[in-house]
CSV table of C-alpha atoms in Angstrom, one decimal:
chain,number,residue,atom,x,y,z
M,1,MET,CA,101.1,-117.9,-144.7
M,2,VAL,CA,99.6,-118.6,-148.1
M,3,THR,CA,98.6,-122.2,-148.6
M,4,PRO,CA,100.0,-123.5,-151.9
M,5,VAL,CA,97.5,-124.5,-154.5
M,6,ALA,CA,98.8,-127.9,-155.7
M,7,PRO,CA,95.9,-130.2,-156.5
M,8,LEU,CA,98.0,-133.2,-157.7
M,9,ALA,CA,100.2,-133.0,-154.6
M,10,ASP,CA,97.2,-132.8,-152.4
M,11,ALA,CA,95.6,-135.9,-154.1
M,12,VAL,CA,98.8,-137.9,-153.8
M,13,ALA,CA,99.2,-137.0,-150.1
M,14,GLY,CA,95.6,-138.0,-149.5
M,15,HIS,CA,96.0,-141.4,-151.2
M,16,ALA,CA,99.3,-141.9,-149.3
M,17,ARG,CA,97.4,-141.6,-146.0
M,18,GLU,CA,95.1,-144.5,-147.0
M,19,ARG,CA,95.8,-148.2,-146.5
M,20,TRP,CA,95.5,-149.8,-149.9
M,21,HIS,CA,95.4,-153.5,-150.7
M,22,ASN,CA,97.4,-153.6,-153.9
M,23,PHE,CA,97.1,-156.5,-156.3
M,24,HIS,CA,98.6,-154.6,-159.2
M,25,ALA,CA,102.2,-153.6,-159.1
M,26,LEU,CA,104.3,-153.9,-155.9
M,27,PRO,CA,103.9,-150.6,-153.9
M,28,LEU,CA,107.3,-150.4,-152.3
M,29,THR,CA,107.0,-147.1,-150.4
M,30,ALA,CA,103.7,-148.2,-148.9
M,31,MET,CA,105.1,-151.5,-147.5
M,32,ILE,CA,108.5,-150.3,-146.2
M,33,ASP,CA,107.3,-150.4,-142.6
M,34,GLU,CA,106.4,-154.0,-143.0
M,35,LEU,CA,109.8,-155.1,-144.1
M,36,PRO,CA,112.3,-156.8,-141.8
M,37,ASP,CA,114.6,-154.4,-139.9
M,38,ARG,CA,117.7,-154.7,-142.2
M,39,TRP,CA,115.7,-154.0,-145.3
M,40,ARG,CA,113.6,-151.3,-143.8
M,41,ALA,CA,116.7,-149.4,-142.7
M,42,ALA,CA,118.4,-149.8,-146.1
M,43,TYR,CA,115.4,-148.5,-148.0
M,44,ALA,CA,114.8,-145.7,-145.6
M,45,ALA,CA,118.3,-144.5,-146.2
M,46,VAL,CA,117.9,-144.3,-150.0
M,47,LEU,CA,114.5,-142.6,-149.6
M,48,ALA,CA,115.7,-140.0,-147.1
M,49,PRO,CA,115.3,-136.4,-148.3
M,50,GLY,CA,119.1,-136.0,-148.8
M,51,ALA,CA,119.3,-139.1,-151.0
M,52,ASP,CA,117.9,-137.5,-154.1
M,53,LEU,CA,121.4,-136.3,-155.1
M,54,SER,CA,122.3,-134.0,-157.9
M,55,LEU,CA,125.7,-135.7,-158.3
M,56,SER,CA,127.4,-137.7,-161.1
M,57,GLY,CA,130.8,-138.4,-162.5
M,58,ALA,CA,133.6,-138.4,-159.9
M,59,ALA,CA,131.3,-137.3,-157.1
M,60,LEU,CA,129.3,-140.6,-157.3
M,61,ASP,CA,129.4,-142.4,-160.7
M,62,SER,CA,128.7,-141.7,-164.3
M,63,PRO,CA,125.3,-143.1,-165.5
M,64,PHE,CA,126.8,-143.7,-169.0
M,65,ARG,CA,130.3,-144.8,-168.3
M,66,PRO,CA,130.2,-146.1,-164.7
M,67,SER,CA,133.3,-147.3,-163.0
M,68,GLY,CA,132.4,-147.0,-159.3
M,69,PRO,CA,129.4,-148.2,-157.3
M,70,LEU,CA,126.9,-148.1,-160.2
M,71,ALA,CA,129.2,-150.3,-162.2
M,72,GLN,CA,129.6,-152.7,-159.3
M,73,ALA,CA,125.9,-152.9,-158.8
M,74,GLN,CA,125.2,-153.6,-162.4
M,75,ARG,CA,127.8,-156.3,-162.5
M,76,ARG,CA,126.2,-158.0,-159.5
M,77,ALA,CA,122.8,-157.8,-161.1
M,78,ALA,CA,124.1,-159.4,-164.3
M,79,ARG,CA,125.8,-162.2,-162.4
M,80,PHE,CA,122.7,-162.9,-160.3
M,81,PHE,CA,120.2,-162.8,-163.2
M,82,GLY,CA,122.5,-164.8,-165.6
M,83,ALA,CA,123.2,-162.0,-168.1
M,84,ASP,CA,126.5,-160.9,-169.7
M,85,ASP,CA,125.6,-157.3,-168.9
M,86,THR,CA,122.9,-155.4,-167.1
M,87,LEU,CA,121.9,-151.8,-167.2
M,88,PHE,CA,119.7,-149.9,-164.6
M,89,VAL,CA,117.0,-147.8,-166.2
M,90,THR,CA,114.9,-145.1,-164.5
M,91,GLY,CA,112.2,-144.8,-167.1
M,92,GLY,CA,110.4,-148.1,-166.7
M,93,THR,CA,110.1,-150.8,-169.4
M,94,THR,CA,108.7,-148.2,-171.8
M,95,LEU,CA,112.2,-146.7,-172.0
M,96,ALA,CA,113.9,-150.1,-171.6
M,97,ASN,CA,112.0,-151.4,-174.6
M,98,HIS,CA,113.1,-148.5,-176.8
M,99,ILE,CA,116.7,-149.1,-175.8
M,100,ALA,CA,116.4,-152.8,-176.4
M,101,LEU,CA,114.8,-152.5,-179.8
M,102,ASP,CA,117.2,-149.8,-181.0
M,103,ALA,CA,120.1,-152.2,-180.1
M,104,ALA,CA,118.4,-155.3,-181.6
M,105,LEU,CA,117.7,-153.6,-184.9
M,106,GLU,CA,121.3,-152.3,-185.1
M,107,SER,CA,122.8,-155.7,-184.3
M,108,GLY,CA,120.5,-158.1,-186.0
M,109,PRO,CA,121.0,-159.6,-189.4
M,110,GLY,CA,119.3,-158.2,-192.5
M,111,GLU,CA,119.5,-157.5,-196.2
M,112,GLN,CA,122.0,-154.9,-197.3
M,113,ALA,CA,120.5,-151.4,-197.9
M,114,ALA,CA,117.1,-152.5,-196.8
M,115,PRO,CA,115.3,-151.5,-193.5
M,116,PRO,CA,115.7,-154.1,-190.7
M,117,VAL,CA,112.8,-156.5,-190.3
M,118,VAL,CA,111.3,-157.0,-186.9
M,119,VAL,CA,108.6,-159.6,-185.9
M,120,LEU,CA,106.3,-158.5,-183.0
M,121,ASP,CA,104.3,-160.7,-180.7
M,122,PRO,CA,100.7,-159.4,-180.8
M,123,SER,CA,100.7,-158.9,-177.0
M,124,CYS,CA,103.7,-156.5,-177.1
M,125,HIS,CA,103.4,-153.3,-175.1
M,126,GLN,CA,102.6,-150.1,-177.1
M,127,SER,CA,106.2,-148.9,-176.5
M,128,VAL,CA,107.5,-151.7,-178.7
M,129,PHE,CA,105.3,-150.8,-181.6
M,130,PHE,CA,106.1,-147.1,-181.3
M,131,ALA,CA,109.9,-147.9,-181.1
M,132,ALA,CA,109.8,-150.2,-184.2
M,133,HIS,CA,107.9,-147.7,-186.4
M,134,GLY,CA,110.0,-144.8,-185.1
M,135,ALA,CA,113.2,-146.7,-186.1
M,136,GLY,CA,111.9,-147.1,-189.6
M,137,ALA,CA,111.9,-150.9,-189.4
M,138,THR,CA,109.7,-153.2,-191.5
M,139,VAL,CA,107.3,-154.6,-189.0
M,140,LEU,CA,105.9,-158.1,-189.5
M,141,PRO,CA,103.1,-159.1,-187.1
M,142,ALA,CA,103.9,-162.6,-185.6
M,143,PRO,CA,101.3,-165.2,-186.6
M,144,SER,CA,98.6,-165.3,-184.0
M,145,GLY,CA,95.0,-166.3,-183.1
M,146,LEU,CA,92.2,-164.7,-181.2
M,147,ALA,CA,92.3,-165.9,-177.6
M,148,SER,CA,90.0,-165.4,-174.6
M,149,ARG,CA,89.5,-162.0,-172.8
M,150,GLY,CA,89.7,-160.0,-176.0
M,151,THR,CA,93.4,-160.7,-176.8
M,152,ARG,CA,95.5,-162.2,-179.5
M,153,ARG,CA,97.9,-165.0,-178.7
M,154,LEU,CA,101.2,-165.8,-180.4
M,155,ASP,CA,101.1,-168.9,-182.7
M,156,ALA,CA,104.6,-170.2,-181.8
M,157,ASP,CA,104.7,-173.0,-184.4
M,158,ALA,CA,103.8,-170.7,-187.3
M,159,THR,CA,106.3,-168.1,-186.1
M,160,VAL,CA,109.0,-170.7,-186.1
M,161,GLU,CA,108.1,-171.5,-189.7
M,162,LEU,CA,108.2,-167.8,-190.6
M,163,LEU,CA,111.7,-167.3,-189.1
M,164,GLY,CA,113.0,-170.5,-190.6
M,165,ALA,CA,111.8,-169.7,-194.1
M,166,ARG,CA,113.3,-166.2,-194.1
M,167,HIS,CA,116.6,-167.6,-192.7
M,168,ARG,CA,116.8,-170.2,-195.4
M,169,SER,CA,116.1,-167.7,-198.1
M,170,CYS,CA,118.9,-165.4,-196.8
M,171,ARG,CA,116.3,-162.8,-195.8
M,172,PRO,CA,116.7,-163.1,-192.0
M,173,VAL,CA,114.7,-161.2,-189.4
M,174,ALA,CA,116.8,-158.7,-187.5
M,175,ALA,CA,114.8,-158.9,-184.3
M,176,VAL,CA,111.8,-160.7,-182.7
M,177,VAL,CA,110.1,-159.2,-179.7
M,178,LEU,CA,108.2,-161.5,-177.3
M,179,THR,CA,106.1,-160.9,-174.2
M,180,ALA,CA,106.9,-163.4,-171.4
M,181,ALA,CA,103.9,-162.7,-169.2
M,182,PRO,CA,101.3,-160.6,-171.0
M,183,TYR,CA,99.1,-158.2,-169.1
M,184,ASP,CA,96.0,-160.5,-169.4
M,185,GLY,CA,97.5,-163.0,-166.9
M,186,SER,CA,98.6,-165.6,-169.5
M,187,ARG,CA,102.2,-166.9,-169.9
M,188,LEU,CA,104.2,-167.6,-172.9
M,189,ALA,CA,105.7,-171.1,-172.8
M,190,LEU,CA,109.3,-169.8,-173.2
M,191,ASP,CA,110.8,-173.2,-172.2
M,192,ARG,CA,109.3,-174.6,-175.4
M,193,VAL,CA,109.0,-171.6,-177.7
M,194,LEU,CA,112.4,-169.8,-177.3
M,195,PRO,CA,114.7,-172.7,-178.2
M,196,ALA,CA,112.6,-173.4,-181.3
M,197,LEU,CA,112.7,-169.8,-182.4
M,198,VAL,CA,116.5,-169.5,-181.8
M,199,ALA,CA,117.1,-172.7,-183.8
M,200,ALA,CA,115.1,-171.4,-186.7
M,201,SER,CA,117.0,-168.1,-186.9
M,202,PRO,CA,120.1,-168.2,-184.8
M,203,ARG,CA,121.5,-164.8,-185.7
M,204,THR,CA,118.3,-163.0,-184.9
M,205,VAL,CA,118.2,-160.9,-181.7
M,206,PHE,CA,115.4,-161.9,-179.4
M,207,VAL,CA,114.0,-159.1,-177.2
M,208,VAL,CA,111.9,-160.5,-174.3
M,209,ASP,CA,109.7,-158.1,-172.4
M,210,GLU,CA,109.5,-159.5,-168.8
M,211,ALA,CA,107.7,-156.5,-167.4
M,212,TRP,CA,105.6,-158.7,-165.2
M,213,ALA,CA,108.1,-161.5,-164.7
M,214,ALA,CA,111.3,-160.3,-163.1
M,215,ALA,CA,110.5,-162.3,-159.9
M,216,HIS,CA,109.8,-165.5,-161.9
M,217,ALA,CA,113.5,-166.4,-162.0
M,218,LEU,CA,113.6,-166.8,-158.2
M,219,HIS,CA,111.5,-169.9,-157.8
M,220,PRO,CA,111.2,-173.3,-159.6
M,221,ARG,CA,107.4,-173.0,-159.9
M,222,THR,CA,107.8,-169.8,-161.9
M,223,ALA,CA,111.2,-170.2,-163.6
M,224,ALA,CA,109.6,-171.5,-166.9
M,225,ALA,CA,108.6,-167.9,-167.6
M,226,SER,CA,112.1,-166.6,-167.0
M,227,THR,CA,114.2,-166.0,-170.2
M,228,LEU,CA,117.6,-166.0,-168.7
M,229,SER,CA,116.9,-169.2,-166.7
M,230,LEU,CA,116.5,-170.9,-170.1
M,231,ARG,CA,119.5,-169.2,-171.7
M,232,SER,CA,121.5,-171.4,-174.2
M,233,GLU,CA,123.9,-170.8,-176.9
M,234,PRO,CA,123.8,-169.3,-179.5
M,235,ALA,CA,120.9,-167.2,-178.4
M,236,ARG,CA,121.3,-163.4,-178.7
M,237,LEU,CA,119.0,-162.1,-176.0
M,238,ILE,CA,117.9,-158.7,-174.6
M,239,VAL,CA,115.5,-158.9,-171.6
M,240,THR,CA,113.7,-156.0,-170.2
M,241,GLN,CA,112.1,-156.1,-166.7
M,242,SER,CA,109.9,-153.7,-165.0
M,243,ALA,CA,111.5,-154.4,-161.6
M,244,HIS,CA,109.1,-152.3,-159.6
M,245,LYS,CA,106.2,-154.5,-160.6
M,246,THR,CA,107.5,-157.7,-159.0
M,247,LEU,CA,110.6,-156.8,-157.0
M,248,LEU,CA,111.4,-154.3,-154.2
M,249,ALA,CA,112.3,-151.4,-156.5
M,250,LEU,CA,110.9,-147.9,-156.8
M,251,ARG,CA,108.4,-147.1,-159.6
M,252,GLN,CA,110.0,-146.7,-163.0
M,253,GLY,CA,113.0,-148.8,-161.9
M,254,ALA,CA,113.8,-151.3,-164.7
M,255,TYR,CA,116.6,-153.6,-165.8
M,256,VAL,CA,117.9,-154.3,-169.3
M,257,HIS,CA,119.8,-157.6,-169.4
M,258,VAL,CA,122.0,-158.6,-172.3
M,259,ALA,CA,123.1,-162.2,-173.2
M,260,GLY,CA,125.3,-162.4,-176.2
M,261,GLU,CA,128.6,-161.3,-177.7
M,262,GLU,CA,130.5,-158.1,-177.0
M,263,GLY,CA,129.1,-156.4,-180.1
M,264,LEU,CA,125.5,-156.9,-178.8
M,265,VAL,CA,126.5,-155.6,-175.3
M,266,ALA,CA,128.1,-152.5,-176.9
M,267,ALA,CA,125.0,-151.8,-179.1
M,268,VAL,CA,122.8,-151.8,-176.0
M,269,ARG,CA,125.1,-149.4,-174.2
M,270,ARG,CA,125.1,-147.1,-177.2
M,271,ALA,CA,121.3,-147.2,-177.3
M,272,PHE,CA,121.2,-146.5,-173.6
M,273,PHE,CA,123.4,-143.4,-174.2
M,274,ARG,CA,121.1,-142.1,-176.9
M,275,ARG,CA,117.8,-142.7,-175.1
M,276,HIS,CA,118.4,-142.4,-171.3
M,277,THR,CA,118.2,-139.2,-169.3
M,278,SER,CA,121.6,-137.8,-168.2
M,279,SER,CA,120.0,-136.9,-164.8
M,280,PRO,CA,118.8,-140.2,-163.4
M,281,SER,CA,117.2,-140.6,-160.0
M,282,TRP,CA,119.8,-142.0,-157.7
M,283,PRO,CA,117.1,-143.3,-155.3
M,284,VAL,CA,115.6,-145.3,-158.2
M,285,LEU,CA,119.0,-146.6,-159.2
M,286,ALA,CA,119.8,-147.5,-155.6
M,287,SER,CA,116.5,-149.3,-155.2
M,288,LEU,CA,117.3,-151.5,-158.2
M,289,ASP,CA,120.6,-152.5,-156.4
M,290,LEU,CA,118.6,-153.2,-153.2
M,291,ALA,CA,116.0,-155.2,-155.2
M,292,ARG,CA,118.7,-157.4,-156.6
M,293,ALA,CA,120.2,-157.9,-153.1
M,294,HIS,CA,116.9,-158.8,-151.7
M,295,ALA,CA,116.1,-161.2,-154.6
M,296,GLU,CA,119.5,-162.8,-154.1
M,297,LEU,CA,119.3,-163.3,-150.4
M,298,GLU,CA,115.5,-163.8,-149.8
M,299,GLY,CA,113.9,-163.9,-153.2
M,300,ARG,CA,113.1,-167.6,-153.3
M,301,GLU,CA,111.4,-167.5,-149.9
M,302,ALA,CA,109.5,-164.3,-150.8
M,303,VAL,CA,108.1,-165.8,-154.1
M,304,ALA,CA,107.2,-169.0,-152.2
M,305,ARG,CA,105.2,-166.9,-149.7
M,306,ALA,CA,103.5,-165.1,-152.6
M,307,LEU,CA,102.6,-168.4,-154.3
M,308,ALA,CA,101.2,-169.8,-151.0
M,309,ARG,CA,99.1,-166.6,-150.6
M,310,ARG,CA,97.9,-166.9,-154.2
M,311,ASP,CA,96.8,-170.5,-153.5
M,312,ARG,CA,95.2,-169.5,-150.3
M,313,LEU,CA,93.2,-166.8,-152.1
M,314,VAL,CA,92.0,-169.3,-154.7
M,315,ALA,CA,91.1,-171.9,-152.0
M,316,GLY,CA,89.2,-169.3,-149.9
M,317,LEU,CA,87.1,-168.2,-152.9
M,318,ARG,CA,86.4,-171.8,-154.1
M,319,ASP,CA,85.4,-172.9,-150.6
M,320,ASP,CA,82.6,-170.3,-150.3
M,321,PRO,CA,79.5,-170.8,-152.4
M,322,ARG,CA,79.2,-167.0,-152.9
M,323,THR,CA,82.5,-166.8,-154.7
M,324,ARG,CA,83.1,-170.3,-155.9
M,325,GLU,CA,82.3,-169.5,-159.6
M,326,LEU,CA,84.9,-166.7,-159.6
M,327,VAL,CA,87.7,-169.3,-159.9
M,328,PRO,CA,86.3,-172.3,-161.9
M,329,THR,CA,89.8,-173.6,-162.5
M,330,ASP,CA,93.2,-173.4,-160.8
M,331,GLY,CA,94.7,-171.2,-163.5
M,332,THR,CA,97.1,-173.9,-164.8
M,333,GLY,CA,99.0,-172.6,-167.8
M,334,GLY,CA,98.7,-169.0,-166.9
M,335,ASN,CA,101.0,-166.6,-164.9
M,336,PRO,CA,101.4,-168.5,-161.6
M,337,MET,CA,101.4,-165.2,-159.6
M,338,MET,CA,98.1,-164.0,-161.1
M,339,VAL,CA,94.5,-165.0,-160.4
M,340,SER,CA,91.9,-164.6,-163.0
M,341,LEU,CA,88.4,-164.0,-161.5
M,342,ARG,CA,85.6,-164.9,-163.9
M,343,LEU,CA,82.4,-162.9,-163.3
M,344,SER,CA,78.9,-164.0,-164.2
M,345,ASP,CA,77.5,-163.1,-167.6
M,346,GLY,CA,76.2,-159.6,-167.8
M,347,VAL,CA,78.3,-158.4,-164.8
M,348,ASP,CA,80.3,-155.3,-165.6
M,349,ALA,CA,83.9,-156.0,-164.6
M,350,SER,CA,85.0,-152.4,-164.6
M,351,ALA,CA,82.2,-151.5,-162.2
M,352,VAL,CA,83.2,-154.3,-159.8
M,353,ARG,CA,86.8,-153.2,-160.0
M,354,ARG,CA,85.7,-149.6,-159.2
M,355,THR,CA,83.6,-150.8,-156.2
M,356,LEU,CA,86.6,-152.8,-154.9
M,357,LEU,CA,88.7,-149.7,-155.2
M,358,GLU,CA,86.3,-147.1,-153.8
M,359,GLU,CA,84.6,-149.1,-151.1
M,360,HIS,CA,87.2,-151.6,-150.0
M,361,ARG,CA,90.5,-150.0,-151.0
M,362,VAL,CA,91.5,-153.0,-153.1
M,363,VAL,CA,93.5,-152.3,-156.3
M,364,LEU,CA,93.3,-155.0,-159.0
M,365,ALA,CA,95.5,-155.2,-162.1
M,366,ARG,CA,92.9,-155.4,-164.8
M,367,ALA,CA,89.2,-155.7,-165.7
M,368,VAL,CA,88.2,-156.9,-169.1
M,369,GLN,CA,85.5,-159.0,-170.8
M,370,GLY,CA,83.8,-160.3,-167.7
M,371,SER,CA,86.9,-161.0,-165.6
M,372,LEU,CA,89.2,-159.4,-163.1
M,373,LEU,CA,92.9,-160.0,-162.6
M,374,ALA,CA,94.7,-160.1,-159.3
M,375,HIS,CA,98.5,-160.0,-159.2
M,376,VAL,CA,99.7,-161.7,-156.0
M,377,HIS,CA,103.2,-160.2,-155.9
M,378,ILE,CA,105.8,-160.5,-153.1
M,379,GLY,CA,104.4,-157.4,-151.4
M,380,VAL,CA,101.0,-158.9,-150.9
M,381,THR,CA,100.3,-159.8,-147.2
M,382,ASP,CA,97.9,-162.2,-145.5
M,383,ALA,CA,95.9,-159.1,-144.6
M,384,ASP,CA,95.6,-158.1,-148.3
M,385,VAL,CA,94.4,-161.6,-149.2
M,386,ASP,CA,91.8,-161.4,-146.4
M,387,ALA,CA,90.7,-158.0,-147.5
M,388,LEU,CA,90.2,-159.1,-151.2
M,389,THR,CA,88.3,-162.2,-150.1
M,390,ARG,CA,86.0,-160.2,-147.8
M,391,ALA,CA,85.4,-157.6,-150.4
M,392,LEU,CA,84.4,-160.1,-153.1
M,393,ARG,CA,82.1,-161.9,-150.6
M,394,ALA,CA,80.5,-158.5,-149.7
M,395,ILE,CA,79.7,-157.3,-153.1
M,396,ALA,CA,76.0,-158.1,-153.7
M,397,THR,CA,75.1,-155.5,-156.4
M,398,VAL,CA,77.1,-154.0,-159.2
M,399,PRO,CA,77.0,-150.3,-160.1
M,400,ALA,CA,75.8,-149.3,-163.5
M,401,ALA,CA,78.3,-149.7,-166.3
M,402,VAL,CA,80.5,-146.8,-167.1
M,403,GLY,CA,80.9,-145.6,-170.6
M,404,PRO,CA,84.0,-145.9,-172.7
M,405,HIS,CA,86.7,-143.3,-172.8
M,406,TRP,CA,87.9,-142.1,-176.1
M,407,SER,CA,90.7,-139.9,-177.4
M,408,GLY,CA,91.5,-139.0,-180.9
M,409,ALA,CA,89.4,-138.8,-184.1
M,410,VAL,CA,87.6,-142.1,-184.0
M,411,ALA,CA,83.9,-142.9,-183.8
M,412,GLU,CA,82.5,-144.1,-180.5
M,413,ASP,CA,81.8,-147.6,-181.9
M,414,GLY,CA,85.3,-147.7,-183.5
M,415,PRO,CA,86.4,-147.5,-187.1
M,416,ALA,CA,84.1,-148.8,-189.8
M,417,VAL,CA,84.9,-152.4,-190.9
M,418,GLY,CA,87.1,-152.1,-194.0
M,419,THR,CA,88.8,-148.8,-192.8
M,420,VAL,CA,92.6,-148.7,-193.3
M,421,LEU,CA,94.1,-147.1,-190.3
M,422,ASP,CA,96.7,-144.3,-190.5
M,423,GLY,CA,97.8,-144.7,-186.9
M,424,PHE,CA,97.8,-147.0,-183.9
M,425,LEU,CA,94.5,-147.8,-182.1
M,426,VAL,CA,95.5,-148.5,-178.5
M,427,THR,CA,93.4,-149.5,-175.5
M,428,TYR,CA,94.8,-148.8,-172.0
M,429,PRO,CA,95.0,-151.0,-170.0
M,430,PRO,CA,96.7,-153.0,-171.3
M,431,GLY,CA,98.6,-150.7,-173.6
M,432,VAL,CA,98.7,-153.1,-176.5
M,433,PRO,CA,97.7,-151.8,-180.0
M,434,LEU,CA,94.7,-153.5,-181.5
M,435,ALA,CA,95.8,-152.4,-184.9
M,436,GLY,CA,98.4,-150.2,-186.5
M,437,PRO,CA,99.2,-148.1,-189.6
M,438,GLY,CA,98.1,-149.7,-192.8
M,439,ASP,CA,96.0,-152.4,-191.0
M,440,THR,CA,92.4,-152.9,-192.3
M,441,TRP,CA,89.8,-152.8,-189.5
M,442,THR,CA,88.0,-156.1,-189.3
M,443,THR,CA,85.1,-157.6,-187.4
M,444,ASP,CA,87.6,-159.4,-185.2
M,445,HIS,CA,89.1,-156.0,-184.3
M,446,ALA,CA,85.7,-154.7,-183.5
M,447,GLN,CA,84.9,-157.6,-181.2
M,448,VAL,CA,88.2,-157.2,-179.3
M,449,LEU,CA,87.6,-153.4,-179.0
M,450,ALA,CA,84.1,-154.1,-177.7
M,451,ALA,CA,85.5,-156.4,-175.0
M,452,HIS,CA,88.0,-153.7,-173.9
M,453,ARG,CA,85.3,-151.1,-173.8
M,454,ARG,CA,83.2,-153.3,-171.6
M,455,GLY,CA,86.2,-153.5,-169.3
M,456,GLY,CA,86.4,-149.7,-169.1
M,457,SER,CA,89.6,-149.3,-171.0
M,458,GLU,CA,90.6,-145.9,-172.4
M,459,VAL,CA,91.0,-145.9,-176.2
M,460,PHE,CA,93.5,-143.8,-178.0
M,461,LEU,CA,94.1,-143.2,-181.7
M,462,VAL,CA,97.8,-142.3,-182.1
M,463,PRO,CA,98.7,-140.9,-185.5
M,464,VAL,CA,102.1,-141.8,-187.0
M,465,ALA,CA,104.4,-138.9,-187.8
M,466,ARG,CA,104.9,-138.4,-191.5
C-alpha cells in the first residue's frame, strides 16, 4: 500500500496528538472529552463522520431561506442574545463583517447620489477596512490617539462630536464600525460610548465587532462589553461574534445579530445571500446551535469559572517573586477575560511566546511590545492555569529575537516617512491595518510598526484594486 504524501494532514494529525494549553481561542474539539456527559454526547453526534452532510433544502433546511431546524435554531439564538434576527455564518467574523458592512451601507442614511460614508474605529479588523473600500464607501477614520502596546484607541468624545456635526448639517454617516474587545486585551466602554454615539446620529447603523466578546453577555462582570445587553431604542445595530473564540462552537462558526427595523433585517439577509457559501458546513452550523444551548443553560456558571481561573492565574503570578512583575496591576479597565503579562525591558515577547509554545505546549493569544496576552476563556481548565504558571516560573533565559516577516513591496524598516501609501499596511497578529490607501506614513506609524515587529508580527502590504 502506498502511503499518501500529505504534509499538512500529517502536521495537523501530529498536533492533534499533543496536549496543548490554549489561552488563545477556545479549542472545542480538543476539550470535548472534558465536557459533562450530555454535552460530550451532543457534540460527538455532530462531529461524527456521517454528520458532514451534503444536504440542503427539503432534505434538511435551506441556508438562505430556512424554514425548518436552522430557522428554529436561529430564532432561539436571536431570542437568547437579545436580537431581532440572528444568522449563523460558517466563515468566521471575517465573512460576518463583510455581510454586516454591506447591509449597513445599504441601510444607513446618506447624501443622494454620493457614496455612503463609514466611520471606522482604528482597532477594526482588516476585514472591515477591506469591505469598506471594496464597497466604494467614503471611509472616515474615527478620531483616535496612540495608546500603549503599539495600538491606537478610539477617542469616543471626538467621535460623538464628528457624528453630531454631520447629522446636524444633513450629511449623516451611513455606518460606524466599533470593536468591543480589541485584540490587544483592552475593552471599549460600550455602556458609556454607544448611547452617546446613537444619540448623536440616531439613523446611523452601528456595526459592533464582538469577535472576542460573545461570552461577555453571559455574566454581570463582563456584560458591559456586550452590545445587545445595552440595547436601547432607536439604535440600529448589527453585531458580529466569532463564536468559536469564546463559546463552544467549531472554528469559523460566527453569529450575525441584528437589532432594528424589518428593513435592516432584510438588508442583512440580502447581504448574507450575496456573500455566504451555498454549501455551508452543517457540523459548524449545528455547533453554533449547541453553543447557544450551552450558553443559555450553563453559560453564566462557565464564565464565572473562567473569571475565577483568571483571578487565580493573576494571584499565583503576583504571589511568586519570580513572576510578580508580570502582572503589576489587576487589569482593571481591560477585557476581564484577558491577562496582560508585562515583560522586563529588553525581553523579546515573541521569543518568550515561542518558548512557551515549543517547550511547554502553552498557546498565548498575542505577543507585542514587551507583553504577552493570555485569554482565559471558558475552555481553560485548572490544569491549563497551572501549566502556564509553571512555565512562566521556569523560563530563566530568553532565546534570541526572531527577525520580522515581510510580504509585499515594502522596505524592511517600513515605508519612508512622508510616503503616501497605495494600499493597506497590515500586521498580523492582530490583523488591524496600520495605514491605508492615501495615508501619509508618519513617525507615529513607524513607532507602531517597530513595536509590532518586536512582537514577531508578519507584515503585509495589500494593494488596492484599481
